[in-house]
Amino acid sequence: MFKGILIEKDGDDYRAALKDIDEALLPEGDVTINVAYSTLNYKDALAITGKAPVVRRFPMIPGIDLAGTVETSDNPDYRVGDGVILNGWGVGETHWGGLAQKARVKGEWLVPLPGAFSPRQAMAIGTAGYTAMLCVLALERHGITPHSGDILVTGAAGGVGSIAIAMLARLGYRVVAVSGRTQEADYLKDLGAAEILDRAEFASPGKPLGKERWAGAIDVVGSHVLANVCATTRYGGTVAACGLAGGMDFPATVAPFILRGVTLAGVDSVMCPRPARLEAWARLARDLDPAVLDAISSGIGLGEVIASAQALLQGNIRGRLVVDVQG
Ligand code: NDP
């Protein structure tokens, strides 16, 4: 038996609870992992609360991230005792995930634990940090450099936002943070934000085009915020869009794209091909100061996951939550 969060659905009755689960029920896969740490991402909170249809099969162990050691392996690439991490691939949605003490997965989904990070640090990064890096890579691919101008980061005090700010600042960018939590100004400045703007400035319907302000942006919010970010991006700039914390809609016009040559670069972490994942993790090892991870993460045990999921969706969690699944 092992401990894990289990989500069950019976008609309209949707519930998540910490349970003792029989190891014989683990899904198919060629690698079994002793999970050490998982995390709580926005998507995990949606899955646990049932606020959005993230979970596609029941019962489900949520958790789109895990870090641990290989317990058994029929995969030639992994041996017993290897340190591994996993982000996405539908884990925690269609395949049992990381918010448990054991997982069985396809070896091809795994990434070796980067030498630069401990398992806990890798989960302080988690899907949020790896996605932040995919966004930085998208800006770079479109020619954005620290000389291009300011970079705007929305949802700044959240997981993706916090890590994006820390990395961009370390890479030499001038970062402008957008947050609904002005009380977190010192936290955001310590991460490297040069300026903090109130989310309210972006949250209402805006004009098709506004004053040109940012060379690039990383948006986790969607909806009016993304529309206003695009409308105020400078000629030839790029906006990397990865989130929907403010809504799935995109009430914008084509004006920024056809009159200013702005690029809207979509970023997906779940089905992101393996070479791009390896590149993102290698760049995280190079460009993210591990010391930042202590400042942006707090730890919880499996018993605190369900209450924390509610708090996260209410916007009350700062930075990243690491789950010590053995604790
Ligand atoms: P967090 O909850 O940690 O951060 C989200 C932040 O968005 C909050 O901290 C808050 O920042 C802001 N926010 C919250 N609610 C609202 C709202 N109603 N309107 C405007 N802003 C809001 O989540 P993550 O950082 O883990 O994820 C952020 C988003 O990115 C989510 O939508 C998530 O699903 C998505 N995502 C997508 C991935 C992909 O593969 N495309 C991968 C990872 C995440 P503040 O208080 O500073 O304003």
Short mmCIF file of C-alpha atoms and ligand atoms in Angstrom, two decimals, residues 40-46 64 127-132 134-135 153-162 178-184 188 197 199 203 219-222 225 241-247 266-271 311-321, ligand 1:
data_model
loop_
_atom_site.label_atom_id
_atom_site.label_comp_id
_atom_site.label_asym_id
_atom_site.label_seq_id
_atom_site.Cartn_x
_atom_site.Cartn_y
_atom_site.Cartn_z
CA LEU A 40 0.86 21.88 -6.71
CA ASN A 41 0.39 23.65 -10.04
CA TYR A 42 -2.66 25.64 -11.13
CA LYS A 43 -3.82 22.64 -13.17
CA ASP A 44 -3.49 20.31 -10.16
CA ALA A 45 -5.66 22.68 -8.16
CA LEU A 46 -8.29 22.62 -10.94
CA ILE A 64 1.31 16.67 -13.24
CA THR A 127 5.86 22.40 -14.65
CA ALA A 128 5.50 26.08 -13.74
CA GLY A 129 9.23 26.75 -13.98
CA TYR A 130 9.78 24.54 -16.98
CA THR A 131 6.94 26.38 -18.72
CA ALA A 132 8.45 29.73 -17.75
CA LEU A 134 9.67 27.43 -22.58
CA CYS A 135 8.28 30.99 -22.68
CA VAL A 153 5.39 39.21 -16.94
CA THR A 154 1.76 38.78 -15.83
CA GLY A 155 0.51 36.69 -12.90
CA ALA A 156 3.84 37.74 -11.45
CA ALA A 157 3.49 36.44 -7.90
CA GLY A 158 2.35 32.99 -9.06
CA GLY A 159 4.51 29.99 -9.98
CA VAL A 160 5.21 30.62 -13.67
CA GLY A 161 5.47 34.37 -13.07
CA SER A 162 7.93 34.16 -10.16
CA VAL A 178 1.99 42.72 -13.42
CA SER A 179 0.35 41.57 -10.22
CA GLY A 180 -3.01 41.81 -8.50
CA ARG A 181 -1.12 41.63 -5.22
CA THR A 182 0.59 44.97 -4.73
CA GLN A 183 1.52 43.82 -1.21
CA GLU A 184 3.98 41.45 -2.89
CA LEU A 188 8.77 40.74 -6.82
CA LEU A 197 2.17 47.38 -12.34
CA ARG A 199 -3.21 44.05 -12.71
CA ALA A 203 -8.04 43.67 -16.57
CA ASP A 219 1.34 35.98 -20.09
CA VAL A 220 -0.25 33.41 -17.77
CA VAL A 221 -3.61 35.17 -17.44
CA GLY A 222 -5.35 35.19 -20.84
CA VAL A 225 -5.06 40.92 -19.77
CA ALA A 241 1.02 32.98 -23.96
CA CYS A 242 0.80 29.95 -21.68
CA GLY A 243 -2.04 30.43 -19.22
CA LEU A 244 -5.67 31.12 -18.48
CA ALA A 245 -5.67 32.16 -14.81
CA GLY A 246 -7.94 35.08 -15.73
CA GLY A 247 -10.01 33.28 -18.36
CA GLY A 266 1.69 29.74 -27.87
CA VAL A 267 3.46 27.65 -25.26
CA ASP A 268 2.44 24.15 -24.21
CA SER A 269 4.34 22.08 -21.67
CA VAL A 270 2.22 18.92 -21.62
CA MET A 271 2.90 17.42 -25.04
CA ALA A 311 -6.09 28.54 -1.63
CA LEU A 312 -4.15 28.42 -4.91
CA LEU A 313 -7.25 28.95 -7.03
CA GLN A 314 -8.21 31.90 -4.80
CA GLY A 315 -4.86 33.48 -5.71
CA ASN A 316 -3.58 33.18 -2.14
CA ILE A 317 -0.41 31.16 -2.78
CA ARG A 318 2.80 33.00 -3.53
CA GLY A 319 5.38 31.34 -5.76
CA ARG A 320 5.55 27.55 -5.72
CA LEU A 321 4.23 24.82 -3.45
P1 NDP B 1 -0.43 30.22 -10.01
O1 NDP B 1 -1.77 30.08 -9.40
O2 NDP B 1 0.78 29.93 -9.21
O3 NDP B 1 -0.26 31.71 -10.59
C1 NDP B 1 -1.27 32.33 -11.34
C2 NDP B 1 -1.21 33.82 -11.05
O4 NDP B 1 -2.11 34.48 -11.93
C3 NDP B 1 -1.66 34.19 -9.66
O5 NDP B 1 -0.63 34.08 -8.71
C4 NDP B 1 -2.09 35.62 -9.87
O6 NDP B 1 -0.92 36.43 -9.91
C5 NDP B 1 -2.69 35.59 -11.27
N1 NDP B 1 -4.14 35.40 -11.23
C6 NDP B 1 -4.83 34.49 -10.51
N2 NDP B 1 -6.14 34.61 -10.73
C7 NDP B 1 -6.29 35.63 -11.61
C8 NDP B 1 -7.40 36.23 -12.22
N3 NDP B 1 -8.66 35.83 -11.97
N4 NDP B 1 -7.18 37.24 -13.08
C9 NDP B 1 -5.94 37.66 -13.35
N5 NDP B 1 -4.83 37.12 -12.79
C10 NDP B 1 -5.00 36.11 -11.93
O7 NDP B 1 -0.46 29.33 -11.34
P2 NDP B 1 0.77 28.84 -12.25
O8 NDP B 1 1.81 29.89 -12.26
O9 NDP B 1 1.10 27.46 -11.89
O10 NDP B 1 0.05 28.80 -13.66
C11 NDP B 1 -0.34 30.03 -14.27
C12 NDP B 1 -1.19 29.75 -15.50
O11 NDP B 1 -0.38 29.12 -16.49
C13 NDP B 1 -2.36 28.83 -15.24
O12 NDP B 1 -3.45 29.25 -16.04
C14 NDP B 1 -1.86 27.49 -15.73
O13 NDP B 1 -2.90 26.63 -16.12
C15 NDP B 1 -0.99 27.92 -16.89
N6 NDP B 1 0.03 26.96 -17.22
C16 NDP B 1 0.08 26.50 -18.50
C17 NDP B 1 1.04 25.62 -18.89
C18 NDP B 1 1.10 25.22 -20.31
O14 NDP B 1 1.67 24.17 -20.61
N7 NDP B 1 0.60 26.02 -21.22
C19 NDP B 1 1.99 25.06 -17.92
C20 NDP B 1 1.93 25.68 -16.61
C21 NDP B 1 0.96 26.58 -16.29
P3 NDP B 1 -0.88 37.88 -9.19
O15 NDP B 1 -1.51 37.73 -7.85
O16 NDP B 1 0.58 38.22 -9.13
O17 NDP B 1 -1.64 38.79 -10.11
#
